[in-house]
mmCIF file with all atom_site columns, C-alpha atoms in Angstrom:
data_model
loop_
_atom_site.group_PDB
_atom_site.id
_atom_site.type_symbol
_atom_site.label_atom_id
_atom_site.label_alt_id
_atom_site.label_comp_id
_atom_site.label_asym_id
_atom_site.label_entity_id
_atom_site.label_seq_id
_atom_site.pdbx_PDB_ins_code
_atom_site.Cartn_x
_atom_site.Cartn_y
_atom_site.Cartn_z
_atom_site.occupancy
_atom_site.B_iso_or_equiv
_atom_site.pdbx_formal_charge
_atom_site.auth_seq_id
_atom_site.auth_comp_id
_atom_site.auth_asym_id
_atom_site.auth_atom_id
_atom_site.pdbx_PDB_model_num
ATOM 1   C CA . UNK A 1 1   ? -13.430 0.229   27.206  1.00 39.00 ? 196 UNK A CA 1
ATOM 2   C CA . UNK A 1 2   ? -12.546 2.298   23.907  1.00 40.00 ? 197 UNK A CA 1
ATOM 3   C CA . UNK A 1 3   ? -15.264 2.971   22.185  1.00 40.00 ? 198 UNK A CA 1
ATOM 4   C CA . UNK A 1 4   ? -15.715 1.419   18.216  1.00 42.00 ? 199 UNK A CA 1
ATOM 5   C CA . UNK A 1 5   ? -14.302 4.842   16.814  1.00 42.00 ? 200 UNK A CA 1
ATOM 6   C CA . UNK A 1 6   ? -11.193 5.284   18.541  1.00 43.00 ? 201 UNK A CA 1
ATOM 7   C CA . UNK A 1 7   ? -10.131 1.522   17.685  1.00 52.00 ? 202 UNK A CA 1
ATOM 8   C CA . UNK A 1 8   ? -11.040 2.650   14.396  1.00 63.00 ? 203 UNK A CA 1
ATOM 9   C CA . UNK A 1 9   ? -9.558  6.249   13.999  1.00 81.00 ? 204 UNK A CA 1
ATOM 10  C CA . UNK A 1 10  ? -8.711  7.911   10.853  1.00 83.00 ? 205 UNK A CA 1
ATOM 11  C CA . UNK A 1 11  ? -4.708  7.794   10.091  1.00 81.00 ? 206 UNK A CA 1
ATOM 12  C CA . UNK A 1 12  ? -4.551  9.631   6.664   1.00 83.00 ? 207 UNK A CA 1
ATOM 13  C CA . UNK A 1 13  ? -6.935  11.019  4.126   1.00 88.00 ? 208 UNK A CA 1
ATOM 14  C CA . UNK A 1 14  ? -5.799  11.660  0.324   1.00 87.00 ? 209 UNK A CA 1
ATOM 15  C CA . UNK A 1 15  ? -7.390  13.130  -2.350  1.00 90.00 ? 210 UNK A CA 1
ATOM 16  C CA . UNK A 1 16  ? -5.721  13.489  -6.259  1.00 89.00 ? 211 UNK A CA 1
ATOM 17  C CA . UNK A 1 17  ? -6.912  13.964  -9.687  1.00 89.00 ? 212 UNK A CA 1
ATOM 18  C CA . UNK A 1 18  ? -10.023 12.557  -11.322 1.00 92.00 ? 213 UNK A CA 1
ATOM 19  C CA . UNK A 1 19  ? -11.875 12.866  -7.083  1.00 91.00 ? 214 UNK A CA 1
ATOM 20  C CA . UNK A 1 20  ? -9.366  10.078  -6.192  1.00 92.00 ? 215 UNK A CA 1
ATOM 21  C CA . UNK A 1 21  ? -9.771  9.408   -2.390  1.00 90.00 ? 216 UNK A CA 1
ATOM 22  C CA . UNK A 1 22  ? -8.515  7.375   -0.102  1.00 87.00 ? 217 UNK A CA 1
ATOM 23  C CA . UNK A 1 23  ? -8.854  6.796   3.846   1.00 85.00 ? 218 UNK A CA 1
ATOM 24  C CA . UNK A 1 24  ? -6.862  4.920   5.830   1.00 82.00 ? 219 UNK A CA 1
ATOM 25  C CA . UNK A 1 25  ? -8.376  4.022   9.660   1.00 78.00 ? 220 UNK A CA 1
ATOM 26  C CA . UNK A 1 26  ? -6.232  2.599   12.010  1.00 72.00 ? 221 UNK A CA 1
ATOM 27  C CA . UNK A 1 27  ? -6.748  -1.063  13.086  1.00 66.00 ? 222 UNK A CA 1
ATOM 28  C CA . UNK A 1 28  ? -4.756  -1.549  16.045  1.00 63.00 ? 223 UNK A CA 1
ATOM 29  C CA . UNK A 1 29  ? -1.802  -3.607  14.458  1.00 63.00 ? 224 UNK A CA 1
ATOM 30  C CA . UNK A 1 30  ? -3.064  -3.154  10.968  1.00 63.00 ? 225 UNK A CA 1
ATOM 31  C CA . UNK A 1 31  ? -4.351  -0.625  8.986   1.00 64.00 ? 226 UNK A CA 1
ATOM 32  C CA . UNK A 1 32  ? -7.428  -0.700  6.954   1.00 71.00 ? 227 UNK A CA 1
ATOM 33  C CA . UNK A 1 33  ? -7.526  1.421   3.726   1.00 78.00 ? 228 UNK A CA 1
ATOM 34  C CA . UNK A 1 34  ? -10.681 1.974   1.795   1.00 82.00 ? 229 UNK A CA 1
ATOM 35  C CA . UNK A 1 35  ? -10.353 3.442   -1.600  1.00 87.00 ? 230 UNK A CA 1
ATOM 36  C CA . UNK A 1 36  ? -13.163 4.750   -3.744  1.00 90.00 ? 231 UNK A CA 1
ATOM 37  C CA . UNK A 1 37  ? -13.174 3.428   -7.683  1.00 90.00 ? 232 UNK A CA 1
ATOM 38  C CA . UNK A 1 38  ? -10.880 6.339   -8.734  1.00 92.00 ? 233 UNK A CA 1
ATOM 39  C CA . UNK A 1 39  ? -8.464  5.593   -5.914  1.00 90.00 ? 234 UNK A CA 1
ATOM 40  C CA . UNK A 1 40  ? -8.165  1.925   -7.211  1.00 89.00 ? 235 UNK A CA 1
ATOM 41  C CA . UNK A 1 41  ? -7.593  2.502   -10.941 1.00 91.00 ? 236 UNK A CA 1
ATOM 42  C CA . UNK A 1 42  ? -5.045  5.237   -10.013 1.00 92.00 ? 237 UNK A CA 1
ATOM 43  C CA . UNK A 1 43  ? -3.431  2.091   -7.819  1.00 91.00 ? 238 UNK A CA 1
ATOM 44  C CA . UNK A 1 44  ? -3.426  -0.179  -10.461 1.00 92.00 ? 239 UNK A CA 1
ATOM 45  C CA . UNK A 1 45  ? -1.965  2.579   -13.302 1.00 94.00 ? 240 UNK A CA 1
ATOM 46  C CA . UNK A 1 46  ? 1.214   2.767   -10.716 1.00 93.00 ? 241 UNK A CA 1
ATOM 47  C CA . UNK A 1 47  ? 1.649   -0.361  -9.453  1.00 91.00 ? 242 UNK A CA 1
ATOM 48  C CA . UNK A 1 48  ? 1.023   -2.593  -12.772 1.00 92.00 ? 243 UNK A CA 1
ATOM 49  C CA . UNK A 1 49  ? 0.145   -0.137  -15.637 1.00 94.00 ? 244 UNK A CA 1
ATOM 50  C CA . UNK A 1 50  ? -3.294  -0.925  -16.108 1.00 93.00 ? 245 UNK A CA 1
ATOM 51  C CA . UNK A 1 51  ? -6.649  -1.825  -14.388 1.00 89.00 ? 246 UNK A CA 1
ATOM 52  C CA . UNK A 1 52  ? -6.647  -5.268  -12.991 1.00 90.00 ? 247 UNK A CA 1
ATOM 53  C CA . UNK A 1 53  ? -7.517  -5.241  -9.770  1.00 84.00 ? 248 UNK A CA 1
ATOM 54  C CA . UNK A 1 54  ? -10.875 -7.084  -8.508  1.00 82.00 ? 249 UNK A CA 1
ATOM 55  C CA . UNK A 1 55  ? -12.768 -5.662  -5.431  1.00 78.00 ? 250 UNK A CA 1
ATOM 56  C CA . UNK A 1 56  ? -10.620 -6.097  -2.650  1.00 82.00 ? 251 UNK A CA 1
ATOM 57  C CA . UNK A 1 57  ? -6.947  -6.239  -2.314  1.00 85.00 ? 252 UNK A CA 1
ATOM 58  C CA . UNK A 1 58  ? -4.946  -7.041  0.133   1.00 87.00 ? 253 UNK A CA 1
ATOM 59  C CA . UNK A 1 59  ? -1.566  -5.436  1.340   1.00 89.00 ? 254 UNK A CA 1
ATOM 60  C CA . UNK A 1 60  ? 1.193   -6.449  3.353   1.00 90.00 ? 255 UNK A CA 1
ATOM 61  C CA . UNK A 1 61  ? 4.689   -4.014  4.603   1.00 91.00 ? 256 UNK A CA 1
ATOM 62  C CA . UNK A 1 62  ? 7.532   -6.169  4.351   1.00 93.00 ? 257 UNK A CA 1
ATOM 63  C CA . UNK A 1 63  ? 10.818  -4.970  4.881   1.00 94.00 ? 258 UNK A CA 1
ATOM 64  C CA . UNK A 1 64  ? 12.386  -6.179  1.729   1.00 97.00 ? 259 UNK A CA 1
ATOM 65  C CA . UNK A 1 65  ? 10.224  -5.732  -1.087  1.00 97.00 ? 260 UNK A CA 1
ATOM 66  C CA . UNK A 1 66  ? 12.168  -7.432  -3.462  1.00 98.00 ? 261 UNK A CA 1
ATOM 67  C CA . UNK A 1 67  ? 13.222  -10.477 -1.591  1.00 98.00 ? 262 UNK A CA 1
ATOM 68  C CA . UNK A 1 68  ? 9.847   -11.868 -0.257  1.00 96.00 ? 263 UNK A CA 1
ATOM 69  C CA . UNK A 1 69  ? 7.976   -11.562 -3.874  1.00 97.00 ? 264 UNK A CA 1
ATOM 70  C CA . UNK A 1 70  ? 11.215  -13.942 -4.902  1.00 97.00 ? 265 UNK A CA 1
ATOM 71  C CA . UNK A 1 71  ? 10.131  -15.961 -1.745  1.00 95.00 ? 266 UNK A CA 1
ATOM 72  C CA . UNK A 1 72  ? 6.634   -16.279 -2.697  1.00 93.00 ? 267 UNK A CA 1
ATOM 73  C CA . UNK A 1 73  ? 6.663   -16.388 -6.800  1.00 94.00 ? 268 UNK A CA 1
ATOM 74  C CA . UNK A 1 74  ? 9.241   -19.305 -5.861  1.00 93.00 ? 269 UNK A CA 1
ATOM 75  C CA . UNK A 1 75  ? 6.824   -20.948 -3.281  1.00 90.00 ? 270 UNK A CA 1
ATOM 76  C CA . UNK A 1 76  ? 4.014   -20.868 -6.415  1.00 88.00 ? 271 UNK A CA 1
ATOM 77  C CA . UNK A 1 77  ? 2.346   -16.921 -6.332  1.00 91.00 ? 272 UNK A CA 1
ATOM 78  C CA . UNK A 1 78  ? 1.845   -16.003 -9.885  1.00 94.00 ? 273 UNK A CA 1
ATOM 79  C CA . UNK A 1 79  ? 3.816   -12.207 -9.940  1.00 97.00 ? 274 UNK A CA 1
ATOM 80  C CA . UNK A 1 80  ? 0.919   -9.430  -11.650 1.00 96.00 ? 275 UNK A CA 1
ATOM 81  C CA . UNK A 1 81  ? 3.568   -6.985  -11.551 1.00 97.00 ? 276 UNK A CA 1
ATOM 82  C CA . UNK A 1 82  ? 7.443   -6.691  -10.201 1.00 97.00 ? 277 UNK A CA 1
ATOM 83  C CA . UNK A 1 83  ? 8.585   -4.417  -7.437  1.00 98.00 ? 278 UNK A CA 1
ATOM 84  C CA . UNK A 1 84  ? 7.748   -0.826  -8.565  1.00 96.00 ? 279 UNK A CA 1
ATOM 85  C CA . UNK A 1 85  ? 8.932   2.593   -7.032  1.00 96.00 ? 280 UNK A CA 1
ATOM 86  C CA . UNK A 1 86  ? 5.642   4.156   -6.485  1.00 94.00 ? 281 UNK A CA 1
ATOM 87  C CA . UNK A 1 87  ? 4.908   8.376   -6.112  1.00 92.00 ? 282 UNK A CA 1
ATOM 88  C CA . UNK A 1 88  ? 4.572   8.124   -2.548  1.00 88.00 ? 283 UNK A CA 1
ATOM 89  C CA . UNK A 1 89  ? 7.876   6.427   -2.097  1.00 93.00 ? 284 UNK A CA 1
ATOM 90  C CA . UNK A 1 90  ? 7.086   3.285   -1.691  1.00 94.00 ? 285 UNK A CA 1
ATOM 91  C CA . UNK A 1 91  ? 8.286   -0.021  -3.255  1.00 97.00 ? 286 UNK A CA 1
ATOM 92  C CA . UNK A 1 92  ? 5.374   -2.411  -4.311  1.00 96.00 ? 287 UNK A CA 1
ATOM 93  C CA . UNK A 1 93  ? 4.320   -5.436  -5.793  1.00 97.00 ? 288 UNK A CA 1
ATOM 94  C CA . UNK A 1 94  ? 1.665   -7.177  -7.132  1.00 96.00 ? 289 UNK A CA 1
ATOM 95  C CA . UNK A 1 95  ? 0.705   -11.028 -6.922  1.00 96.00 ? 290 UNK A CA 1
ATOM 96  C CA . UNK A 1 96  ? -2.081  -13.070 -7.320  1.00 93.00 ? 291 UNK A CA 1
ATOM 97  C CA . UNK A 1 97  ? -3.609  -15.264 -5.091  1.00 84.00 ? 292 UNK A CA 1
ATOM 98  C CA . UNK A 1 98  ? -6.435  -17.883 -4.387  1.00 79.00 ? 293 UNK A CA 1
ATOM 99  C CA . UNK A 1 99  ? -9.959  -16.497 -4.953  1.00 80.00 ? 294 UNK A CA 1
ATOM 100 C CA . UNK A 1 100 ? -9.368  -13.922 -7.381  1.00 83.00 ? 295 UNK A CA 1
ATOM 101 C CA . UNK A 1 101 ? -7.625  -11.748 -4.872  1.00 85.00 ? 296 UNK A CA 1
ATOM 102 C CA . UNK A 1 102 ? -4.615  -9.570  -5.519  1.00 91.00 ? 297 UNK A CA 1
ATOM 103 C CA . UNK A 1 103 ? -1.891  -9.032  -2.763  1.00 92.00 ? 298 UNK A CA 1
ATOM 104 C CA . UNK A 1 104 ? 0.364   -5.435  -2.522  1.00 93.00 ? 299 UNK A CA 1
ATOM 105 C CA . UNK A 1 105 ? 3.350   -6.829  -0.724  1.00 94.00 ? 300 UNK A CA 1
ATOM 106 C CA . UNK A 1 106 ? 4.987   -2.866  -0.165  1.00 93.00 ? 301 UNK A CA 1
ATOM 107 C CA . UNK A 1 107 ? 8.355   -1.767  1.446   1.00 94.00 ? 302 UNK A CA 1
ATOM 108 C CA . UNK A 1 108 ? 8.267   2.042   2.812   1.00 93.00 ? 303 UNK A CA 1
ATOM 109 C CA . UNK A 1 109 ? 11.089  3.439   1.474   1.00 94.00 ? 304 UNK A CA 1
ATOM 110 C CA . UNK A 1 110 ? 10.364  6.797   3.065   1.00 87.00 ? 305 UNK A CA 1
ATOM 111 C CA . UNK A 1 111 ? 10.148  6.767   6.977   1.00 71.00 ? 306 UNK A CA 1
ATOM 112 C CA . UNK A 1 112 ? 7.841   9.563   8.609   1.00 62.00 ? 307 UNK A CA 1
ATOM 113 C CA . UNK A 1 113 ? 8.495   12.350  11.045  1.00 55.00 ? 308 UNK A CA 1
ATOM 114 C CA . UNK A 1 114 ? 6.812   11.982  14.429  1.00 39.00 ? 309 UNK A CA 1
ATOM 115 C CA . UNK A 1 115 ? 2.927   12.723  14.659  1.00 41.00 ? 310 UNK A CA 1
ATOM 116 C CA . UNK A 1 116 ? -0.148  10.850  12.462  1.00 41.00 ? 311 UNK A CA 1
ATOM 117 C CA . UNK A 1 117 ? -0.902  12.190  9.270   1.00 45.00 ? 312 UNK A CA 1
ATOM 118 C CA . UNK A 1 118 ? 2.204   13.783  8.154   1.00 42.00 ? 313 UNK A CA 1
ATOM 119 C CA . UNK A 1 119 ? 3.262   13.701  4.945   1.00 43.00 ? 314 UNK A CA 1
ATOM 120 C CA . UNK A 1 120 ? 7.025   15.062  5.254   1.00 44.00 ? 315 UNK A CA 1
ATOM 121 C CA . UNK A 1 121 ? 9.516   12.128  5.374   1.00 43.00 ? 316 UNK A CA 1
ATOM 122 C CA . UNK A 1 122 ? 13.166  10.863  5.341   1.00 47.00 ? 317 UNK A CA 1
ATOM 123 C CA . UNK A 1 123 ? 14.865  8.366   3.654   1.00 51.00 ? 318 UNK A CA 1
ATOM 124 C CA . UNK A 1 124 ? 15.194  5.298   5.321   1.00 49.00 ? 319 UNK A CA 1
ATOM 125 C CA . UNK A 1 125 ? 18.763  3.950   5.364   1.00 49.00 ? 320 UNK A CA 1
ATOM 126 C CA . UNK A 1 126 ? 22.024  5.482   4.299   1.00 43.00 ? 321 UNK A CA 1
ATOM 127 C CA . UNK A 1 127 ? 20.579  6.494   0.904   1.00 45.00 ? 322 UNK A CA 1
ATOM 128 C CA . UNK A 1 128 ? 23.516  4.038   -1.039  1.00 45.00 ? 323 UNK A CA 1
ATOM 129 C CA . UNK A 1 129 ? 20.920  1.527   -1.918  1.00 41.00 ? 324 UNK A CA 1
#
């Protein structure tokens, strides 16, 4: 049986200005990403322009950013913030939902090389979009 740690291993640590960190641990078919206070106001800043976030917040990859926050704002999700290009080439959103919690619904727009924890990347598609 795999022990607790390997189900759990890191993916990809980031650090940035102001001792913004970040880890992400793998979770199988998820991936769990725990942010210190830094790390969530520099979120915030790039994905809505200011702090709003509560506690936790929860993301989901879709493959079409910009078609399933139509989907949901038209099934009743209040839209924080419209899809965004973010620094690390991604395109995200931000919605509300039940509870106080906020949802990151994120495209990767940017697909990585083989191997875990690189950070050099391709575009993904034919780059006409």
């Amino acid at each position: 049986m795999p022990s607790r740690a390997s189900r759990s291993a890191q993916e990809e640590a980031f650090s940035g200005e102001g001792d913004a960190r970040v880890v992400i641990l793998d979770a199988g078919r998820a991936t769990l990403e725990i942010a210190n206070p830094a790390q969530n106001r520099l979120i915030d800043e790039v994905e809505v322009g200011r702090q709003v976030a509560p506690r936790i917040r929860v993301a989901f990859e879709v493959d079409d950013t910009e078609a399933t926050t139509a989907r949901l704002v038209a099934a009743g999700a209040s839209e924080i913030a419209p899809p965004t290009r973010t620094p690390w080439q991604s395109l995200n959103s931000r919605l509300a939902a039940p509870a106080d919690l906020q949802i990151t619904i994120f495209q990767e727009l940017l697909r990585p090389h083989e191997g875990v924890g690189t950070r050099e990347a391709e575009p993904v598609g034919d780059g006409d979009s």
